[in-house]
Tab-separated table of C-alpha atoms in Angstrom:
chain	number	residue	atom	x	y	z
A	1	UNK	CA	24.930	-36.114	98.395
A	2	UNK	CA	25.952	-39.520	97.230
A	3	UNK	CA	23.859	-42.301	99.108
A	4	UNK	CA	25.616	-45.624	100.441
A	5	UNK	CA	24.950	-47.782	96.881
A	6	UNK	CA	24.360	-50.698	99.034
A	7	UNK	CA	21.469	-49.564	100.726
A	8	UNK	CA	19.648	-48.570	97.610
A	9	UNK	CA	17.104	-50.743	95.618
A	10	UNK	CA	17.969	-51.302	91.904
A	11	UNK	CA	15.041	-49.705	90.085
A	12	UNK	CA	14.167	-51.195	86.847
A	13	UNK	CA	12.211	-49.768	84.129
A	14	UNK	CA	9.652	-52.569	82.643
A	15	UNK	CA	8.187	-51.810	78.920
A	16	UNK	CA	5.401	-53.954	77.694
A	17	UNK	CA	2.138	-53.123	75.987
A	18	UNK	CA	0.483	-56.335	77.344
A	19	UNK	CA	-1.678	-55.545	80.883
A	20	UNK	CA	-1.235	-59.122	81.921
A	21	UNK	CA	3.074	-59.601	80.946
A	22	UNK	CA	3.528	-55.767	82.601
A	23	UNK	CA	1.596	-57.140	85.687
A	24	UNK	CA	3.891	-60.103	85.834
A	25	UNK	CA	7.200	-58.496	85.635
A	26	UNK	CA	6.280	-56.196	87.988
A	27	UNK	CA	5.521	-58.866	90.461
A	28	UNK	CA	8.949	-60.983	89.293
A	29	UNK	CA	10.861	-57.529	89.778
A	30	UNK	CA	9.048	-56.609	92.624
A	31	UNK	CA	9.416	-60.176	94.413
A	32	UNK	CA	13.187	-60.085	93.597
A	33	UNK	CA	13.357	-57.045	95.545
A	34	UNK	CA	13.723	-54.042	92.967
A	35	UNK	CA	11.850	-51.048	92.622
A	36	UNK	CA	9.945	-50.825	89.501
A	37	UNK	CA	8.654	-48.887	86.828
A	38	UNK	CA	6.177	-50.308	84.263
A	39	UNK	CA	5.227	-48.435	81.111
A	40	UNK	CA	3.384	-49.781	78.168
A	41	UNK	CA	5.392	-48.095	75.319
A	42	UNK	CA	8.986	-47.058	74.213
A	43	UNK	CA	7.575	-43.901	73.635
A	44	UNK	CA	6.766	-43.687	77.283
A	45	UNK	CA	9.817	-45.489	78.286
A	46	UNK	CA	11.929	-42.859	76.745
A	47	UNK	CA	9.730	-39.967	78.237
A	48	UNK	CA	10.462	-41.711	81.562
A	49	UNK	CA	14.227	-41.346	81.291
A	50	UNK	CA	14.102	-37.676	80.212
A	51	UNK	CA	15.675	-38.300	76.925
A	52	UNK	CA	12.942	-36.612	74.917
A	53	UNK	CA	12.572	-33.601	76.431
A	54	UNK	CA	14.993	-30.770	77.814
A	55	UNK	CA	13.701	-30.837	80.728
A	56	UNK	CA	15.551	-33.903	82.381
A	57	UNK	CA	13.924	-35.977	85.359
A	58	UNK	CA	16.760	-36.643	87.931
A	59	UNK	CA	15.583	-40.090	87.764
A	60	UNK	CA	18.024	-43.405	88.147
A	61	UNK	CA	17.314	-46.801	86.415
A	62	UNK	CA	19.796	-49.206	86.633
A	63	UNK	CA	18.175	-52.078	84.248
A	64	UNK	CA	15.504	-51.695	81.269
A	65	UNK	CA	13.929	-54.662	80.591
A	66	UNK	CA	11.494	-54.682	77.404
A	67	UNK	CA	8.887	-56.841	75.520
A	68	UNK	CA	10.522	-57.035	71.412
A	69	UNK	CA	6.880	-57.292	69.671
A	70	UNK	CA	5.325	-54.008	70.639
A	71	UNK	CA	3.401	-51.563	68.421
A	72	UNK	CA	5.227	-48.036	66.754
A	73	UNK	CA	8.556	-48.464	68.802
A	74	UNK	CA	9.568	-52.173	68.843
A	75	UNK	CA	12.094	-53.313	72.089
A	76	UNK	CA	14.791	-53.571	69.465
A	77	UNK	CA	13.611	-50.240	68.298
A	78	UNK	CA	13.825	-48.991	71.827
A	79	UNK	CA	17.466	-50.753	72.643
A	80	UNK	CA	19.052	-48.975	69.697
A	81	UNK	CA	17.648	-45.953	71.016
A	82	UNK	CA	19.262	-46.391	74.094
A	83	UNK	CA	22.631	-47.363	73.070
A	84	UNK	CA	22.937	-44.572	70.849
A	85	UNK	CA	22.294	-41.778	74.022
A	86	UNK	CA	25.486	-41.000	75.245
A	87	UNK	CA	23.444	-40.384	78.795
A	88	UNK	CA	22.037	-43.547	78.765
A	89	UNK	CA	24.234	-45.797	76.783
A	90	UNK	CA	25.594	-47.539	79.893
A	91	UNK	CA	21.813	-48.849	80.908
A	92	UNK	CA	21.725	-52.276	80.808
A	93	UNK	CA	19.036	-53.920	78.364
A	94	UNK	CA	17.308	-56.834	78.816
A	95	UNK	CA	14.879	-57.646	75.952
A	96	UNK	CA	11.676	-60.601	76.142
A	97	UNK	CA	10.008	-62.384	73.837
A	98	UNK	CA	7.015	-65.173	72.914
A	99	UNK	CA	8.849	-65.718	69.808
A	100	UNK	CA	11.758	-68.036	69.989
A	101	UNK	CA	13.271	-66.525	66.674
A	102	UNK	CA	17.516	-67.163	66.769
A	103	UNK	CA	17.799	-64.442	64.193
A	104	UNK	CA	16.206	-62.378	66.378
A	105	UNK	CA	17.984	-62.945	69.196
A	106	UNK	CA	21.778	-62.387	67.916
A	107	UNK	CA	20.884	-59.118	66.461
A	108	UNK	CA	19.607	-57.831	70.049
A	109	UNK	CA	22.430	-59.029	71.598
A	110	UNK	CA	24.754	-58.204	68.966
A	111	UNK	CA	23.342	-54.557	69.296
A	112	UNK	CA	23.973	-54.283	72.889
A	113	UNK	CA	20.802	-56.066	74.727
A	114	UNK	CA	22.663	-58.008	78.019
A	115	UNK	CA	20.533	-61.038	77.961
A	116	UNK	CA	17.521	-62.170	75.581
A	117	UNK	CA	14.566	-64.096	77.941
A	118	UNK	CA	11.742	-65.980	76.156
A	119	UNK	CA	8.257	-65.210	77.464
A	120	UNK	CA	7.008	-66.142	80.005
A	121	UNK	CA	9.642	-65.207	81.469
A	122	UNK	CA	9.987	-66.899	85.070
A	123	UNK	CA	11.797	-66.025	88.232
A	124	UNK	CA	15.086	-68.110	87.338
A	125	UNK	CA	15.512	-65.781	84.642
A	126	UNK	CA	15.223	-62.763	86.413
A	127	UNK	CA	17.565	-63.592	89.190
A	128	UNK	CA	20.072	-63.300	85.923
A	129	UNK	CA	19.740	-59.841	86.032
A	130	UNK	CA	21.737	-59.041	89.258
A	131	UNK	CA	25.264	-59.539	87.770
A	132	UNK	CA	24.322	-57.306	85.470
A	133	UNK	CA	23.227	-54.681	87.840
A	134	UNK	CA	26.086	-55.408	90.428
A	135	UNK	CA	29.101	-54.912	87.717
A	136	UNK	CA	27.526	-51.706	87.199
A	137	UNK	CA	27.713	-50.554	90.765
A	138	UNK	CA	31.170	-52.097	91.390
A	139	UNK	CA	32.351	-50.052	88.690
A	140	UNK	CA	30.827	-47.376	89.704
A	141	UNK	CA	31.828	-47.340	93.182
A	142	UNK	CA	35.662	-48.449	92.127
A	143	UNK	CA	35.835	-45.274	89.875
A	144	UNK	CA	34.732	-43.594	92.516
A	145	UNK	CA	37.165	-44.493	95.032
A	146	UNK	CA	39.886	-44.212	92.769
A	147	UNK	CA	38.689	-40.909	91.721
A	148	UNK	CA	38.449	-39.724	95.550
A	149	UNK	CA	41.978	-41.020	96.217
A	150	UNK	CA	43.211	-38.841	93.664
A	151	UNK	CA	42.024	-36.007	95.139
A	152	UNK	CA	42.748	-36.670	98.259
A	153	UNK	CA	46.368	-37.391	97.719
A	154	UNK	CA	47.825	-36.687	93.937
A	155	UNK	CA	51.500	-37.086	94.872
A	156	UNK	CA	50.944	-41.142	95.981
A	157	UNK	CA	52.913	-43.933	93.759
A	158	UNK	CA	51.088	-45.716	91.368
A	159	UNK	CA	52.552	-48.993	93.653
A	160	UNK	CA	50.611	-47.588	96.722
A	161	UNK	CA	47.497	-46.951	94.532
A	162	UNK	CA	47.885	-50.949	93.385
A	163	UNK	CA	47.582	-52.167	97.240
A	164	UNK	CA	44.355	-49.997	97.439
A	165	UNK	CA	42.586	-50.994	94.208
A	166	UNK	CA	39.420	-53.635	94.862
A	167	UNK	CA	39.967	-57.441	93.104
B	1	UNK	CA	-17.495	-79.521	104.946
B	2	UNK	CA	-14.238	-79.249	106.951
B	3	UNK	CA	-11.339	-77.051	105.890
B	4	UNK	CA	-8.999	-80.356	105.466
B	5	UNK	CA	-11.443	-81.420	102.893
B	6	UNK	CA	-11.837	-78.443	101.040
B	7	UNK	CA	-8.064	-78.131	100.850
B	8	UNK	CA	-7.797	-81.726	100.027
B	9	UNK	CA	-10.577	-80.945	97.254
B	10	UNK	CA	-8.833	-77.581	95.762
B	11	UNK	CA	-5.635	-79.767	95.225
B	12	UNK	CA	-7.356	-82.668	93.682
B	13	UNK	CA	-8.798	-80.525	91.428
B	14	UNK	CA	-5.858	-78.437	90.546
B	15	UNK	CA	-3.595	-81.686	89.759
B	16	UNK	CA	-6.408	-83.029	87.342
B	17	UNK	CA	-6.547	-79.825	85.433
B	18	UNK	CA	-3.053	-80.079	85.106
B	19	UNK	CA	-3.241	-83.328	83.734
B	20	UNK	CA	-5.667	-83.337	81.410
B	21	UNK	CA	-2.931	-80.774	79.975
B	22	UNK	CA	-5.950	-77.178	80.835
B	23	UNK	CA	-2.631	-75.801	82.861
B	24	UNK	CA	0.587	-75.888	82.257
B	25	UNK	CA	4.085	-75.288	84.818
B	26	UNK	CA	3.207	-71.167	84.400
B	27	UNK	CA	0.175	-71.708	86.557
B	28	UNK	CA	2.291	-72.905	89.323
B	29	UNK	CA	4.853	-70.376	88.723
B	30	UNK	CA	1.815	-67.915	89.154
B	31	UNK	CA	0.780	-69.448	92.775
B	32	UNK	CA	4.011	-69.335	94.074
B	33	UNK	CA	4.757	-65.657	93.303
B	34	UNK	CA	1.276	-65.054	95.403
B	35	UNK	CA	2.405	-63.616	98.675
B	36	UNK	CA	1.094	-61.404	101.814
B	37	UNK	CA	1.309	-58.821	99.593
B	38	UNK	CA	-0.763	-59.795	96.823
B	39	UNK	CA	-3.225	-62.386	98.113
B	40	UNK	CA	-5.782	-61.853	94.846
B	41	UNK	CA	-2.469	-62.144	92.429
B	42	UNK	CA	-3.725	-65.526	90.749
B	43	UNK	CA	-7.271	-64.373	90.396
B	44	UNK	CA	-6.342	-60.822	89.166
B	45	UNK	CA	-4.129	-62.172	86.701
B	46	UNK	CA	-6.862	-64.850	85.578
B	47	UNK	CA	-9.003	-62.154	85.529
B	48	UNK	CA	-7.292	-59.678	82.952
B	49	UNK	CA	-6.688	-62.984	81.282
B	50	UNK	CA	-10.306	-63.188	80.403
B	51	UNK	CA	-11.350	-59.915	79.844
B	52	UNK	CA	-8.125	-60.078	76.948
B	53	UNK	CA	-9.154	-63.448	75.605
B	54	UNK	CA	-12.791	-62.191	75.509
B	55	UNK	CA	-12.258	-59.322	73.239
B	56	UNK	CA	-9.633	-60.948	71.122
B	57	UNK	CA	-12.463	-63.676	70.300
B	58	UNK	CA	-14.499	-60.863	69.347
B	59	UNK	CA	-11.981	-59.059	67.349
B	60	UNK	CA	-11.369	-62.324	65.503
B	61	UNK	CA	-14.649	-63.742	64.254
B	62	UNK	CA	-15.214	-59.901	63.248
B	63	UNK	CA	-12.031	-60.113	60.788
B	64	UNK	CA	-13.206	-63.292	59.602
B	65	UNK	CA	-16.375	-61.983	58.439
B	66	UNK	CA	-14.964	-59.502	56.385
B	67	UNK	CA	-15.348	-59.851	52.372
B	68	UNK	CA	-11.551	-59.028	52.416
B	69	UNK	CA	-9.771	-61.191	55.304
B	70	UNK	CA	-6.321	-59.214	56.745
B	71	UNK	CA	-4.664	-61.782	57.502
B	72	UNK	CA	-2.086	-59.507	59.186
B	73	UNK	CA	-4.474	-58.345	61.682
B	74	UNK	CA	-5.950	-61.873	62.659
B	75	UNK	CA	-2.580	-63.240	63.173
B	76	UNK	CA	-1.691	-59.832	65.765
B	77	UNK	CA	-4.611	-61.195	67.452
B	78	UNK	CA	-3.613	-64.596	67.948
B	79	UNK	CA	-0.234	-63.688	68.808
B	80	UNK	CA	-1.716	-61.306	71.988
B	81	UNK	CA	-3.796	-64.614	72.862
B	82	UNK	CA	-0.929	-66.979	72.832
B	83	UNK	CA	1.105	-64.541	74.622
B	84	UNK	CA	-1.737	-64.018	77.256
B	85	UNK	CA	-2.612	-67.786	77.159
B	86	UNK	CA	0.824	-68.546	78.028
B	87	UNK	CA	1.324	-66.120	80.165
B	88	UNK	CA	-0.685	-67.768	82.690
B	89	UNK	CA	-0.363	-71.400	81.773
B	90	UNK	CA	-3.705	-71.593	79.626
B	91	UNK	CA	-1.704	-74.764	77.820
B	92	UNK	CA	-4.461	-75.902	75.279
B	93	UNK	CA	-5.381	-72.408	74.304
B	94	UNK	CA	-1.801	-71.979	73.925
B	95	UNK	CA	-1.266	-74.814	71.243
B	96	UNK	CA	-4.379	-74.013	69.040
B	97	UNK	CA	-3.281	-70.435	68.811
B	98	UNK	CA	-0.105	-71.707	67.740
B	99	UNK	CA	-1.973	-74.213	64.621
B	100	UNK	CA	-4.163	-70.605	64.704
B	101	UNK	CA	-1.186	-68.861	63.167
B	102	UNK	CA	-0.092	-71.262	60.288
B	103	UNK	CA	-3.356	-71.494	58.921
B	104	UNK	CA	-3.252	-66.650	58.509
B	105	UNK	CA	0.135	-67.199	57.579
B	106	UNK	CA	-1.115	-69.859	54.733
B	107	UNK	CA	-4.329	-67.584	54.274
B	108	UNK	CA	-6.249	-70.669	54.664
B	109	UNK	CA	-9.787	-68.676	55.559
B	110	UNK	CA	-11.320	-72.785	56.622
B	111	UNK	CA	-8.392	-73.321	58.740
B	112	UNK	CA	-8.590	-70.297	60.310
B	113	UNK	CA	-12.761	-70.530	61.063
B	114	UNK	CA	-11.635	-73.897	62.408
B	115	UNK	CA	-8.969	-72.621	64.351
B	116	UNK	CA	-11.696	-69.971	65.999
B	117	UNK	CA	-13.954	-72.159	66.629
B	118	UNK	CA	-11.427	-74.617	68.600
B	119	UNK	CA	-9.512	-71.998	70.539
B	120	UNK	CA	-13.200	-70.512	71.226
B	121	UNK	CA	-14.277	-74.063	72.955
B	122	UNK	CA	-11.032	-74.488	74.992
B	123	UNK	CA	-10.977	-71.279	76.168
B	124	UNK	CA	-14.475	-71.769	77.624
B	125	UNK	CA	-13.341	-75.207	78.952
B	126	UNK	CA	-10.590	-73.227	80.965
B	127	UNK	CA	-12.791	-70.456	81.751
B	128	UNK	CA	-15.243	-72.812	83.490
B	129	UNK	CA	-12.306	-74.995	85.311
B	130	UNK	CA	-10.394	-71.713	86.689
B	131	UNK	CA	-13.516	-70.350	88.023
B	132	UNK	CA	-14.454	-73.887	89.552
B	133	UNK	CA	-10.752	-73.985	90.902
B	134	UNK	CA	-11.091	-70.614	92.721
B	135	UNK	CA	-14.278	-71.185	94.012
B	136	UNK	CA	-13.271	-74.192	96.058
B	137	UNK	CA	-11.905	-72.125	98.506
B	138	UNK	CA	-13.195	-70.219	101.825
B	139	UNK	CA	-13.757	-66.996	101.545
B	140	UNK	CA	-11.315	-65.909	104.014
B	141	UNK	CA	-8.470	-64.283	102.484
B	142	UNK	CA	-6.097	-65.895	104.762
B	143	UNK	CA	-7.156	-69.276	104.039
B	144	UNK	CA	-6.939	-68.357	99.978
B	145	UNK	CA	-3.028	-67.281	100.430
B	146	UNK	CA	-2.691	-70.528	102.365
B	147	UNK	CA	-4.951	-72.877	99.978
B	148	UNK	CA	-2.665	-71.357	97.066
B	149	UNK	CA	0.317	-71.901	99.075
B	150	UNK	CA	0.105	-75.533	98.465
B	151	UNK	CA	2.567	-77.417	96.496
B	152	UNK	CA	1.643	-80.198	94.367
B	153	UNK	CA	1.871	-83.943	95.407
C-alpha cells in the first residue's frame, strides 16, 4: 500500500563512532523534523540497510549522513559502499568532518557524497539536506504518476501526456 | 536571592566565559537546540564531554610514558578531544589540541608533555566554569529550559 509521501517523515541514517557528535546529529535531525537512526559504525550502518545479509529489513532511509574519520570502515569507505549497491545506490550521502582537508573533500564528492559539512556541523547546514531529500521524492512521485497514467490509459498522445507532466 | 537576579547572574556569567575565549559560538548553538523535549540537553552533552576528555587525558599521559612513544596513537587521541572539545564549544581546549597535534606529527616527545600538561589545565579551567555555569540555576526544570533559553546581550 503506497502511503501519501507527504505525510511521511524523511528518516535519516546517522553514522558516527563519537557518543557526543551521534548525540548531536540526532538532536539537529531530530529538531529539523526527521526520524532518525544513529549507529556508531559502517559496519552497523550497512547491517541496518540489509545489505549484508539475505535476509533484507523492509526498512526506508532517504539520507545517510556519516562522520569520514571512523575506525575499520571509514565514511568514504562506507559511501563507496553505497554507491556501488545497485539497491541502494540512489541514497543520498552526506559525509562530516573535523578535518578541513580540500583533497578530501573533492574525492567524496567526486565519488558521489551530495554535500561535504565540516564538524561541528550546525543547524544551517542541515537544513541543506532537504533539497536533497525532496528531488528524491519528486522524482519518485513523478515516475510514479507517469507510470500510473500508462496503465491507466496506453493509447493517450504523447501531446496529452505533456499537459499532465509536473514542472 | 530573587529569580531576576539569578537569571541576571547565569547570563553575566555565561557572557564572561565567552569572553575570556572558555566557550566558543557551539555553546550557544548547543542552548538553543535545548527544547521541551530535552530540557538536560546542555548538561548531558557537557556531561559525556567530560567523561571523554577524562579518559583521553588518561590514555595520553599513559602513551607518553612509554619507552617507545606511538605517536600514531597519541595523535588519535587528540583528534577525539578536539573533535569532542569542539563539539561543544570547549574553545581553548580546542586550540591546544590543535598545537597538541604538530608537536606527534613532529615526534617532538617535550612538545607533546607540554602540550598535556596545557590542554590538562584548560580543561580543568572549563570543567570548573561549566559546572559553576549550571549550578547558577534553580532547580526547577522549568526554570533551567527558560534560564537556557536566554539569548545573549
Amino acid at each position: 500500500m503506497v502511503m501519501a509521501a507527504s505525510e511521511t517523515k524523511f528518516h535519516v541514517l546517522a553514522v558516527d563512532d563519537t557518543l557526543i557528535d551521534r548525540k548531536l546529529i540526532e538532536k539537529l535531525l531530530k529538531t529539523s523534523s526527521y526520524q532518525v537512526t544513529a549507529v556508531d559504525s559502517g559496519t552497523k550502518a550497512l547491517e541496518f540497510l540489509g545489505l549484508n545479509n539475505n535476509d533484507h529489513h523492509d526498512v526506508e532511509v532517504n539520507l545517510i549522513i556519516t562522520d569520514y574519520c571512523m575506525p575499520g570502515m571509514t565514511g568514504y569507505d562506507l559511501l563507496r559502499k553505497i554507491k556501488e549497491s545497485s539497491s541502494f545506490k540512489d541514497i543520498p550521502v552526506v559525509i562530516m568532518s573535523s578535518d578541513n582537508i580540500p583533497s578530501r573533500i573533492n574525492r567524496c564528492l567526486e565519488d558521489g557524497a551530495e554535500e561535504f559539512f565540516l564538524k561541528p556541523v550546525q543547524l544551517s547546514d542541515v537544513n541543506k539536506l532537504r533539497p536533497h531529500l525532496m528531488k528524491r521524492r519528486t522524482q519518485t512521485n513523478v515516475n510514479k504518476r507517469k507510470a500510473m497514467d500508462e496503465i491507466v490509459s496506453p493509447d493517450r498522445t504523447r501531446a496529452r501526456y505533456n499537459e499532465l507532466e509536473v514542472k | 536571592m530573587d529569580l531576576v537576579q539569578l537569571q541576571r547572574q547565569f547570563v553575566d556569567y555565561r557572557t564572561s566565559l565567552y569572553h575570556e575565549g572558555f566557550l566558543d559560538e557551539q555553546f550557544t548553538q548547543l542552548q538553543e537546540l535545548q527544547d521541551e523535549n530535552n530540557p538536560d540537553f546542555v548538561v548531558e552533552v557537557v556531561s559525556l564531554f567530560f567523561e571523554d576528555s577524562e579518559r583521553l587525558l588518561n590514555e595520553l599521559a599513559r602513551a607518553l610514558e612509554q619507552q617507545s612513544i606511538d605517536y600514531k596513537r597519541i595523535d588519535a587521541h587528540v583528534h577525539q578531544l578536539k573533535g569532542s572539545s569542539s563539539s561543544i564549544g570547549a574553545q581553548r581546549v580546542q586550540k591546544v589540541c590543535i598545537a597538541f597535534r604538530n608537536y606527534c606529527e613532529e615526534q617532538n616527545v617535550e612538545g607533546c608533555l607540554k602540550c598535556l600538561q596545557q590542554v590538562r589545565h584548560e580543561y580543568s579551567l572549563v570543567k570548573t566554569k561549566l559546572e559553576s555555569l549550571f549550578q547558577v540555576r534553580l532547580p526547577c526544570r522549568r526554570e533551567i529550559f527558560f534560564l537556557s533559553k536566554m539569548v545573549l546581550p
